[in-house]
Amino acid sequence: MNAAQNTGHVAHRIPITRRTLIAVFFPLFAVIALLFLNHAQAAPVDDAVAGLQRDWEVIRYQTPTSERAKHFETLALKAHQVSATYVGRSEPLIWEGIIVSSLAGEKGGLGALSLVKQAKALYEQAIAIDGQVLDGSAYGSLGVLYYKVPGWPLGFGDKAKAETLLKKALEINPAAIDSNFFYGEFLIENKRKAEGISYLERALQAPARPGRQIADTGRREEIRALLSKARAD
């Protein structure tokens, strides 16, 4: 007497039919196809964002001051096209915001206020989709706007909101060069020099970013200049 008979049960073979195979393997094929599609969609947007990033770095750190505004204007149009092409992705919105903010910085004065408002809206859209991407850059960049822009009635500046956003960026990536620099600069500008210097020193210790040599070199020069000024005051 076999085991099946001992237990009072009769063992049956499950017939392997075409319907069974479809039921088992179709969900697996669907998952694989979805993963492939997501990867295929990710590569073009990543390439487009990397292009914006490279162009911004060259304009910001290697282009004469007198020529930056016109180049940022052209790049802002390109960035807007990328954002419109990849709706639902945070990264293009963040870089469009960075470029528009940079253009506002080059133009300066009250005439730049409409640009910073535009950048603010872009960062907020990016955060609503996914604020964690790009090391929390949307939070840090929005925080910079809140402490650089005048307060009411001229603008939307708010130091308390700025600090909250800058800390959020640091929470996402405590070792990032930009988030440490931005918070250090904020602290120094708000009479908290000792704290600010400590964050700037952390920024200098940040690891190099692959493919970001121009930005890293330029940012480190800015950090050293601000540190030198803060220590001299």
Coordinates of N, CA and C in Angstrom, one line a residue:
M1 N 0.9 -1.2 0.0 CA 0.0 0.0 0.0 C 0.9 1.2 0.0
N2 N 0.6 2.1 -0.9 CA 1.5 3.3 -1.0 C 1.0 4.4 0.0
A3 N 1.8 5.5 0.0 CA 1.5 6.6 1.0 C 0.2 7.2 0.8
A4 N -0.2 7.4 -0.5 CA -1.5 8.0 -0.8 C -2.6 7.1 -0.2
Q5 N -2.5 5.8 -0.4 CA -3.5 4.9 0.1 C -3.5 4.9 1.7
N6 N -2.3 5.0 2.3 CA -2.2 5.0 3.7 C -3.0 6.2 4.3
T7 N -3.0 7.3 3.7 CA -3.7 8.5 4.2 C -5.1 8.6 3.7
G8 N -5.5 7.7 2.9 CA -6.9 7.7 2.5 C -7.1 8.6 1.3
H9 N -6.1 9.1 0.7 CA -6.2 10.1 -0.4 C -5.7 9.4 -1.7
V10 N -6.3 9.9 -2.7 CA -5.8 9.4 -4.0 C -5.1 10.5 -4.7
A11 N -3.8 10.3 -5.1 CA -3.0 11.3 -5.8 C -3.4 11.4 -7.2
H12 N -3.6 12.7 -7.7 CA -4.0 12.9 -9.1 C -3.0 13.8 -9.7
R13 N -2.7 13.6 -10.9 CA -1.8 14.5 -11.7 C -2.6 15.6 -12.3
I14 N -2.1 16.9 -12.1 CA -2.8 18.1 -12.7 C -2.4 18.2 -14.2
P15 N -3.4 18.1 -15.0 CA -3.1 18.1 -16.4 C -2.5 19.5 -16.8
I16 N -1.4 19.5 -17.6 CA -0.8 20.8 -18.0 C -1.4 21.1 -19.4
T17 N -2.2 22.0 -19.4 CA -2.9 22.5 -20.6 C -2.4 23.8 -21.0
R18 N -2.8 24.2 -22.2 CA -2.4 25.6 -22.7 C -3.0 26.6 -21.8
R19 N -4.2 26.4 -21.3 CA -4.8 27.4 -20.4 C -4.0 27.5 -19.1
T20 N -3.5 26.4 -18.6 CA -2.7 26.4 -17.4 C -1.4 27.2 -17.6
L21 N -0.8 26.9 -18.7 CA 0.5 27.6 -19.0 C 0.3 29.1 -19.1
I22 N -0.8 29.5 -19.7 CA -1.1 31.0 -19.9 C -1.3 31.6 -18.5
A23 N -2.1 30.9 -17.7 CA -2.4 31.4 -16.3 C -1.2 31.6 -15.5
V24 N -0.2 30.6 -15.6 CA 1.0 30.7 -14.8 C 2.0 31.7 -15.3
F25 N 2.2 31.7 -16.6 CA 3.3 32.5 -17.1 C 2.9 33.9 -17.7
F26 N 1.7 34.2 -18.0 CA 1.3 35.5 -18.5 C 1.6 36.6 -17.5
P27 N 1.3 36.4 -16.2 CA 1.6 37.5 -15.3 C 3.1 37.8 -15.2
L28 N 3.9 36.7 -15.3 CA 5.4 36.9 -15.3 C 5.8 37.7 -16.5
F29 N 5.3 37.3 -17.7 CA 5.7 38.0 -18.9 C 5.2 39.5 -18.8
A30 N 4.1 39.8 -18.2 CA 3.6 41.1 -18.1 C 4.5 42.0 -17.3
V31 N 5.0 41.4 -16.2 CA 5.9 42.1 -15.3 C 7.2 42.4 -16.0
I32 N 7.8 41.4 -16.7 CA 9.0 41.6 -17.4 C 8.8 42.7 -18.5
A33 N 7.7 42.7 -19.2 CA 7.5 43.7 -20.2 C 7.4 45.1 -19.6
L34 N 6.7 45.2 -18.5 CA 6.6 46.5 -17.8 C 7.9 47.0 -17.3
L35 N 8.8 46.1 -16.8 CA 10.1 46.5 -16.4 C 10.9 47.0 -17.6
F36 N 10.8 46.3 -18.7 CA 11.6 46.7 -19.9 C 11.1 48.0 -20.4
L37 N 9.8 48.2 -20.4 CA 9.2 49.5 -20.8 C 9.6 50.7 -20.0
N38 N 9.6 50.5 -18.6 CA 10.1 51.5 -17.7 C 11.5 51.9 -17.9
H39 N 12.4 50.8 -18.2 CA 13.8 51.1 -18.4 C 14.0 51.9 -19.8
A40 N 13.2 51.5 -20.8 CA 13.3 52.1 -22.1 C 12.9 53.6 -22.0
Q41 N 11.9 53.9 -21.1 CA 11.4 55.3 -20.9 C 12.4 56.1 -20.1
A42 N 13.1 55.4 -19.1 CA 14.0 56.1 -18.2 C 15.2 56.6 -18.9
A43 N 15.8 55.8 -19.8 CA 17.0 56.2 -20.5 C 16.9 57.5 -21.2
P44 N 15.9 57.8 -22.1 CA 15.9 59.1 -22.8 C 15.7 60.3 -21.8
V45 N 14.9 60.1 -20.8 CA 14.7 61.3 -19.8 C 16.0 61.5 -19.1
D46 N 16.7 60.4 -18.7 CA 18.0 60.6 -18.0 C 19.0 61.3 -18.9
D47 N 19.1 60.9 -20.1 CA 20.0 61.5 -21.1 C 19.7 63.0 -21.3
A48 N 18.4 63.3 -21.4 CA 18.0 64.7 -21.6 C 18.3 65.6 -20.4
V49 N 18.1 65.0 -19.2 CA 18.4 65.7 -17.9 C 19.9 65.9 -17.8
A50 N 20.7 64.9 -18.1 CA 22.1 65.0 -18.1 C 22.6 66.1 -19.0
G51 N 22.0 66.2 -20.2 CA 22.4 67.3 -21.1 C 22.1 68.7 -20.6
L52 N 20.9 68.9 -19.9 CA 20.6 70.1 -19.3 C 21.7 70.4 -18.2
Q53 N 22.0 69.4 -17.4 CA 22.9 69.6 -16.3 C 24.3 70.0 -16.8
R54 N 24.8 69.3 -17.9 CA 26.1 69.7 -18.4 C 26.1 71.1 -19.0
D55 N 25.0 71.5 -19.7 CA 25.0 72.8 -20.3 C 24.9 73.9 -19.2
W56 N 24.2 73.6 -18.1 CA 24.1 74.6 -17.0 C 25.5 74.8 -16.3
E57 N 26.2 73.7 -16.1 CA 27.5 73.8 -15.5 C 28.5 74.6 -16.3
V58 N 28.5 74.4 -17.6 CA 29.4 75.2 -18.5 C 29.0 76.7 -18.5
I59 N 27.7 77.0 -18.5 CA 27.3 78.4 -18.5 C 27.6 79.0 -17.1
R60 N 27.3 78.3 -16.1 CA 27.5 78.8 -14.7 C 28.9 79.0 -14.3
Y61 N 29.8 78.1 -14.7 CA 31.2 78.1 -14.2 C 32.2 78.4 -15.3
Q62 N 31.9 78.4 -16.6 CA 32.9 78.5 -17.6 C 32.6 79.6 -18.6
T63 N 31.5 80.3 -18.5 CA 31.1 81.3 -19.4 C 31.2 82.7 -18.8
P64 N 31.7 83.6 -19.6 CA 31.9 85.0 -19.0 C 30.6 85.5 -18.5
T65 N 30.7 86.3 -17.4 CA 29.5 86.8 -16.7 C 28.6 87.6 -17.7
S66 N 29.1 88.3 -18.6 CA 28.3 89.2 -19.5 C 27.5 88.4 -20.5
E67 N 27.9 87.1 -20.7 CA 27.2 86.2 -21.7 C 26.2 85.2 -21.0
R68 N 26.2 85.1 -19.7 CA 25.5 84.1 -19.1 C 24.0 84.2 -19.3
A69 N 23.4 85.4 -19.1 CA 22.0 85.6 -19.2 C 21.4 85.1 -20.5
K70 N 22.0 85.4 -21.6 CA 21.5 85.0 -22.9 C 21.5 83.5 -23.1
H71 N 22.6 82.9 -22.6 CA 22.7 81.4 -22.7 C 21.7 80.7 -21.8
F72 N 21.5 81.3 -20.6 CA 20.5 80.7 -19.7 C 19.1 80.8 -20.3
E73 N 18.8 81.9 -21.0 CA 17.5 82.1 -21.6 C 17.3 81.0 -22.7
T74 N 18.3 80.7 -23.5 CA 18.2 79.6 -24.5 C 18.0 78.3 -23.8
L75 N 18.8 78.0 -22.7 CA 18.7 76.8 -22.0 C 17.4 76.6 -21.3
A76 N 16.8 77.7 -20.8 CA 15.5 77.6 -20.2 C 14.4 77.1 -21.2
L77 N 14.5 77.6 -22.4 CA 13.5 77.1 -23.4 C 13.7 75.6 -23.7
K78 N 15.0 75.2 -23.8 CA 15.2 73.8 -24.0 C 14.8 72.9 -22.8
A79 N 15.0 73.4 -21.6 CA 14.6 72.7 -20.4 C 13.0 72.6 -20.3
H80 N 12.3 73.6 -20.8 CA 10.9 73.6 -20.8 C 10.4 72.5 -21.7
Q81 N 11.0 72.4 -22.9 CA 10.7 71.3 -23.8 C 10.9 69.9 -23.2
V82 N 11.9 69.8 -22.5 CA 12.2 68.5 -21.9 C 11.1 68.2 -20.8
S83 N 10.8 69.1 -20.0 CA 9.7 69.0 -19.0 C 8.4 68.6 -19.6
A84 N 8.1 69.3 -20.8 CA 6.8 69.0 -21.5 C 6.8 67.6 -22.1
T85 N 8.0 67.1 -22.5 CA 8.1 65.8 -23.1 C 7.9 64.7 -22.1
Y86 N 8.5 64.9 -20.9 CA 8.5 63.8 -19.9 C 7.6 64.3 -18.7
V87 N 6.3 64.4 -19.0 CA 5.4 64.8 -18.0 C 5.3 63.7 -17.0
G88 N 5.2 64.1 -15.7 CA 5.2 63.1 -14.6 C 6.5 62.7 -14.1
R89 N 7.6 63.3 -14.6 CA 8.9 63.1 -14.0 C 9.4 64.3 -13.3
S90 N 10.0 64.1 -12.1 CA 10.5 65.3 -11.3 C 11.8 65.9 -11.9
E91 N 12.7 65.0 -12.4 CA 14.0 65.5 -12.7 C 14.0 66.7 -13.7
P92 N 13.3 66.6 -14.8 CA 13.3 67.7 -15.7 C 12.7 69.0 -15.1
L93 N 11.7 68.9 -14.2 CA 11.2 70.1 -13.6 C 12.2 70.7 -12.7
I94 N 12.9 69.9 -12.0 CA 14.0 70.4 -11.1 C 15.0 71.2 -11.8
W95 N 15.5 70.6 -12.9 CA 16.5 71.3 -13.7 C 16.0 72.5 -14.5
E96 N 14.7 72.4 -14.9 CA 14.2 73.7 -15.4 C 14.1 74.8 -14.4
G97 N 13.8 74.4 -13.1 CA 13.7 75.3 -12.0 C 15.1 75.9 -11.7
I98 N 16.1 75.1 -11.7 CA 17.5 75.5 -11.5 C 18.0 76.5 -12.6
I99 N 17.6 76.2 -13.8 CA 18.0 77.0 -14.9 C 17.3 78.4 -14.9
V100 N 16.0 78.4 -14.6 CA 15.2 79.6 -14.5 C 15.7 80.4 -13.3
S101 N 16.0 79.8 -12.2 CA 16.6 80.5 -11.0 C 17.9 81.1 -11.3
S102 N 18.8 80.4 -12.1 CA 20.1 81.0 -12.5 C 19.9 82.2 -13.4
L103 N 18.9 82.1 -14.3 CA 18.6 83.2 -15.1 C 18.2 84.4 -14.3
A104 N 17.3 84.2 -13.3 CA 16.9 85.3 -12.4 C 18.1 85.9 -11.7
G105 N 19.0 85.0 -11.3 CA 20.2 85.6 -10.6 C 21.0 86.4 -11.5
E106 N 21.1 86.1 -12.7 CA 21.9 86.9 -13.7 C 21.3 88.2 -14.0
K107 N 19.9 88.2 -14.1 CA 19.2 89.4 -14.4 C 19.1 90.3 -13.2
G108 N 18.8 89.8 -12.0 CA 18.8 90.5 -10.8 C 17.6 91.6 -10.7
G109 N 17.5 92.2 -9.6 CA 16.5 93.2 -9.4 C 15.1 92.7 -9.4
L110 N 14.1 93.7 -9.4 CA 12.7 93.3 -9.3 C 12.3 92.6 -10.6
G111 N 13.0 92.9 -11.7 CA 12.6 92.3 -13.0 C 12.8 90.8 -13.0
A112 N 13.5 90.3 -12.0 CA 13.8 88.8 -11.9 C 12.7 88.1 -11.1
L113 N 11.8 88.9 -10.4 CA 10.8 88.3 -9.5 C 9.9 87.3 -10.2
S114 N 9.5 87.6 -11.4 CA 8.6 86.7 -12.1 C 9.3 85.4 -12.4
L115 N 10.6 85.5 -12.7 CA 11.4 84.2 -12.9 C 11.5 83.4 -11.7
V116 N 11.7 84.0 -10.5 CA 11.8 83.2 -9.3 C 10.5 82.6 -8.9
K117 N 9.4 83.3 -9.2 CA 8.1 82.7 -9.0 C 7.9 81.5 -9.9
Q118 N 8.3 81.6 -11.1 CA 8.2 80.5 -12.0 C 9.0 79.3 -11.5
A119 N 10.3 79.6 -11.1 CA 11.1 78.5 -10.5 C 10.5 77.9 -9.3
K120 N 9.9 78.7 -8.4 CA 9.2 78.2 -7.2 C 8.1 77.2 -7.6
A121 N 7.3 77.5 -8.6 CA 6.2 76.6 -9.1 C 6.8 75.3 -9.6
L122 N 7.9 75.4 -10.3 CA 8.5 74.2 -10.9 C 9.0 73.3 -9.8
Y123 N 9.7 73.8 -8.8 CA 10.2 73.0 -7.7 C 9.0 72.4 -6.9
E124 N 7.9 73.1 -6.7 CA 6.8 72.6 -6.0 C 6.1 71.4 -6.8
Q125 N 6.1 71.6 -8.1 CA 5.5 70.5 -9.0 C 6.4 69.2 -8.8
A126 N 7.7 69.5 -8.8 CA 8.7 68.3 -8.7 C 8.5 67.6 -7.4
I127 N 8.4 68.4 -6.3 CA 8.2 67.8 -5.0 C 6.9 67.0 -4.9
A128 N 5.8 67.5 -5.6 CA 4.5 66.8 -5.6 C 4.6 65.5 -6.2
I129 N 5.5 65.3 -7.2 CA 5.7 64.1 -7.9 C 6.6 63.2 -7.2
D130 N 7.8 63.6 -6.8 CA 8.8 62.9 -6.1 C 9.9 63.8 -5.6
G131 N 9.9 64.2 -4.4 CA 10.9 65.2 -3.9 C 12.2 64.5 -3.5
Q132 N 12.2 63.2 -3.5 CA 13.4 62.4 -3.1 C 14.5 62.4 -4.2
V133 N 14.1 62.6 -5.5 CA 15.1 62.4 -6.6 C 16.1 63.5 -6.6
L134 N 17.3 63.1 -7.2 CA 18.4 64.0 -7.3 C 18.8 64.5 -5.9
D135 N 18.9 63.6 -5.0 CA 19.3 63.9 -3.6 C 18.5 65.0 -2.9
G136 N 17.2 65.1 -3.3 CA 16.4 66.1 -2.6 C 16.7 67.5 -3.1
S137 N 17.2 67.6 -4.3 CA 17.6 69.0 -4.9 C 16.4 69.9 -4.9
A138 N 15.2 69.5 -5.1 CA 14.0 70.4 -5.2 C 13.8 71.1 -3.9
Y139 N 14.0 70.3 -2.8 CA 13.8 71.0 -1.5 C 14.9 72.0 -1.2
G140 N 16.2 71.6 -1.5 CA 17.3 72.6 -1.3 C 17.2 73.8 -2.1
S141 N 16.8 73.6 -3.4 CA 16.8 74.8 -4.3 C 15.6 75.7 -4.0
L142 N 14.5 75.1 -3.6 CA 13.3 75.9 -3.1 C 13.7 76.6 -1.9
G143 N 14.4 76.0 -1.0 CA 14.8 76.7 0.3 C 15.7 77.9 0.0
V144 N 16.6 77.8 -1.0 CA 17.4 78.9 -1.4 C 16.5 80.1 -1.9
L145 N 15.5 79.8 -2.7 CA 14.6 80.8 -3.1 C 14.0 81.5 -1.9
Y146 N 13.5 80.8 -0.9 CA 12.8 81.4 0.2 C 13.7 82.3 1.0
Y147 N 15.0 82.0 1.0 CA 15.9 83.0 1.8 C 16.5 84.0 0.9
K148 N 16.6 83.9 -0.4 CA 17.2 84.9 -1.2 C 16.1 85.9 -1.7
V149 N 14.9 85.5 -1.9 CA 13.8 86.4 -2.4 C 13.3 87.3 -1.2
P150 N 13.1 88.6 -1.5 CA 12.5 89.5 -0.5 C 11.2 88.9 0.0
G151 N 10.8 89.3 1.2 CA 9.6 88.9 1.8 C 8.4 89.8 1.3
W152 N 7.2 89.6 1.9 CA 6.1 90.4 1.6 C 6.3 91.8 1.9
P153 N 5.9 92.8 1.1 CA 4.9 92.7 0.0 C 5.6 92.5 -1.4
L154 N 7.0 92.5 -1.4 CA 7.6 92.4 -2.7 C 7.7 91.0 -3.2
G155 N 7.9 90.0 -2.3 CA 8.1 88.7 -2.8 C 7.5 87.7 -1.7
F156 N 8.0 86.4 -1.9 CA 7.5 85.4 -1.0 C 8.5 84.9 0.0
G157 N 9.6 85.6 0.2 CA 10.7 85.2 1.1 C 10.2 84.9 2.5
D158 N 10.8 83.8 3.0 CA 10.4 83.4 4.4 C 11.5 82.6 5.0
K159 N 12.2 83.1 6.0 CA 13.4 82.4 6.5 C 13.0 81.1 7.2
A160 N 11.9 81.1 7.9 CA 11.5 79.8 8.6 C 11.3 78.7 7.6
K161 N 10.5 79.0 6.5 CA 10.3 78.0 5.5 C 11.6 77.6 4.8
A162 N 12.5 78.6 4.6 CA 13.7 78.3 4.0 C 14.5 77.2 4.8
E163 N 14.6 77.5 6.1 CA 15.3 76.5 6.9 C 14.7 75.1 6.9
T164 N 13.4 75.1 7.0 CA 12.7 73.8 7.0 C 13.0 73.0 5.7
L165 N 13.0 73.7 4.6 CA 13.3 73.0 3.3 C 14.8 72.6 3.2
L166 N 15.7 73.5 3.6 CA 17.1 73.2 3.5 C 17.4 72.0 4.4
K167 N 16.8 71.9 5.6 CA 17.0 70.7 6.5 C 16.4 69.5 5.9
K168 N 15.3 69.6 5.1 CA 14.7 68.4 4.5 C 15.7 67.9 3.4
A169 N 16.3 68.7 2.7 CA 17.3 68.3 1.7 C 18.5 67.6 2.4
L170 N 18.9 68.1 3.5 CA 20.0 67.5 4.2 C 19.6 66.1 4.8
E171 N 18.4 66.0 5.2 CA 17.8 64.8 5.7 C 17.9 63.7 4.7
I172 N 17.6 64.1 3.4 CA 17.6 63.1 2.3 C 19.0 62.7 2.0
N173 N 19.9 63.6 2.0 CA 21.3 63.2 1.7 C 22.3 64.1 2.5
P174 N 22.6 63.7 3.7 CA 23.4 64.5 4.6 C 24.8 64.8 4.1
A175 N 25.3 64.0 3.2 CA 26.7 64.2 2.7 C 26.8 65.0 1.4
A176 N 25.7 65.5 0.9 CA 25.7 66.2 -0.4 C 26.4 67.5 -0.4
I177 N 27.1 67.8 -1.4 CA 27.9 69.1 -1.4 C 26.9 70.3 -1.5
D178 N 25.9 70.2 -2.3 CA 25.0 71.4 -2.5 C 24.2 71.6 -1.2
S179 N 23.6 70.6 -0.7 CA 22.7 70.8 0.5 C 23.5 71.4 1.7
N180 N 24.7 70.9 1.9 CA 25.5 71.4 3.0 C 26.0 72.9 2.7
F181 N 26.3 73.1 1.4 CA 26.7 74.5 1.1 C 25.5 75.5 1.2
F182 N 24.3 75.1 0.7 CA 23.2 76.0 0.8 C 22.8 76.3 2.3
Y183 N 22.8 75.2 3.1 CA 22.5 75.5 4.5 C 23.5 76.3 5.2
G184 N 24.8 76.0 4.9 CA 25.9 76.8 5.5 C 25.8 78.3 5.1
E185 N 25.5 78.5 3.9 CA 25.3 79.9 3.4 C 24.2 80.6 4.1
F186 N 23.1 79.9 4.2 CA 21.9 80.4 4.9 C 22.2 80.8 6.4
L187 N 22.9 79.9 7.1 CA 23.2 80.2 8.5 C 24.1 81.4 8.6
I188 N 25.1 81.5 7.7 CA 26.1 82.6 7.8 C 25.3 83.9 7.5
E189 N 24.5 83.9 6.5 CA 23.7 85.1 6.2 C 22.7 85.5 7.3
N190 N 22.4 84.6 8.1 CA 21.5 84.8 9.2 C 22.2 84.9 10.6
K191 N 23.4 85.3 10.6 CA 24.2 85.6 11.8 C 24.4 84.4 12.7
R192 N 24.5 83.2 12.0 CA 24.8 82.0 12.8 C 26.1 81.4 12.2
K193 N 27.2 82.2 12.3 CA 28.4 82.0 11.6 C 29.1 80.6 12.0
A194 N 29.2 80.4 13.3 CA 29.8 79.1 13.7 C 29.2 77.9 13.1
E195 N 27.8 77.9 13.2 CA 27.1 76.7 12.6 C 27.3 76.7 11.1
G196 N 27.3 77.8 10.5 CA 27.4 77.9 9.0 C 28.8 77.4 8.6
I197 N 29.8 77.7 9.3 CA 31.2 77.3 8.9 C 31.2 75.8 9.0
S198 N 30.6 75.2 10.0 CA 30.7 73.7 10.2 C 30.0 73.0 9.0
Y199 N 28.9 73.6 8.4 CA 28.3 73.0 7.3 C 29.1 73.2 6.0
L200 N 29.7 74.3 5.9 CA 30.6 74.6 4.7 C 31.8 73.6 4.7
E201 N 32.3 73.3 5.9 CA 33.4 72.4 6.0 C 33.0 71.0 5.6
R202 N 31.7 70.6 6.0 CA 31.2 69.3 5.6 C 31.0 69.3 4.1
A203 N 30.6 70.4 3.5 CA 30.5 70.5 2.0 C 31.8 70.2 1.3
L204 N 32.9 70.7 1.9 CA 34.2 70.5 1.2 C 34.6 69.0 1.3
Q205 N 34.0 68.3 2.3 CA 34.4 66.9 2.4 C 33.5 66.0 1.6
A206 N 32.5 66.5 0.9 CA 31.5 65.7 0.2 C 32.3 64.9 -0.9
P207 N 31.8 63.7 -1.2 CA 32.5 62.9 -2.2 C 32.2 63.5 -3.6
A208 N 33.2 63.3 -4.5 CA 33.0 63.7 -5.8 C 31.9 63.0 -6.5
R209 N 31.2 63.8 -7.4 CA 30.0 63.2 -8.1 C 30.4 62.8 -9.5
P210 N 30.2 61.6 -9.9 CA 30.5 61.1 -11.2 C 29.9 62.0 -12.3
G211 N 30.8 62.5 -13.2 CA 30.3 63.3 -14.3 C 30.0 64.7 -14.0
R212 N 30.3 65.1 -12.7 CA 30.0 66.5 -12.3 C 31.2 67.3 -11.9
Q213 N 32.3 67.0 -12.6 CA 33.6 67.6 -12.3 C 33.6 69.1 -12.3
I214 N 32.9 69.7 -13.4 CA 32.8 71.1 -13.5 C 32.1 71.7 -12.4
A215 N 30.9 71.1 -12.1 CA 30.1 71.7 -11.0 C 30.8 71.5 -9.6
D216 N 31.5 70.4 -9.4 CA 32.1 70.2 -8.1 C 33.3 71.2 -7.9
T217 N 34.0 71.4 -9.0 CA 35.2 72.3 -8.9 C 34.7 73.8 -8.7
G218 N 33.6 74.2 -9.4 CA 33.1 75.5 -9.2 C 32.5 75.7 -7.8
R219 N 31.7 74.7 -7.3 CA 31.1 74.8 -6.0 C 32.1 74.8 -4.9
R220 N 33.2 74.1 -5.0 CA 34.2 74.1 -4.0 C 34.9 75.5 -4.0
E221 N 35.1 76.1 -5.1 CA 35.7 77.4 -5.1 C 34.7 78.4 -4.4
E222 N 33.4 78.3 -4.6 CA 32.5 79.1 -3.9 C 32.5 78.9 -2.4
I223 N 32.6 77.6 -2.0 CA 32.7 77.3 -0.6 C 33.9 77.9 0.1
R224 N 35.0 77.7 -0.6 CA 36.3 78.3 0.0 C 36.2 79.8 0.1
A225 N 35.6 80.4 -0.9 CA 35.5 81.9 -0.8 C 34.6 82.3 0.3
L226 N 33.5 81.6 0.5 CA 32.6 82.0 1.6 C 33.2 81.7 3.0
L227 N 33.9 80.6 3.1 CA 34.6 80.2 4.3 C 35.6 81.3 4.7
S228 N 36.4 81.7 3.7 CA 37.4 82.7 3.9 C 36.8 84.0 4.4
K229 N 35.7 84.4 3.8 CA 35.1 85.7 4.2 C 34.5 85.5 5.6
A230 N 33.8 84.4 5.9 CA 33.2 84.2 7.2 C 34.2 84.2 8.3
R231 N 35.4 83.6 8.1 CA 36.4 83.5 9.1 C 37.1 84.8 9.3
A232 N 37.1 85.7 8.3 CA 37.7 87.0 8.4 C 36.9 88.0 9.1
D233 N 35.6 87.8 9.0 CA 34.6 88.8 9.6 C 34.7 88.7 11.2

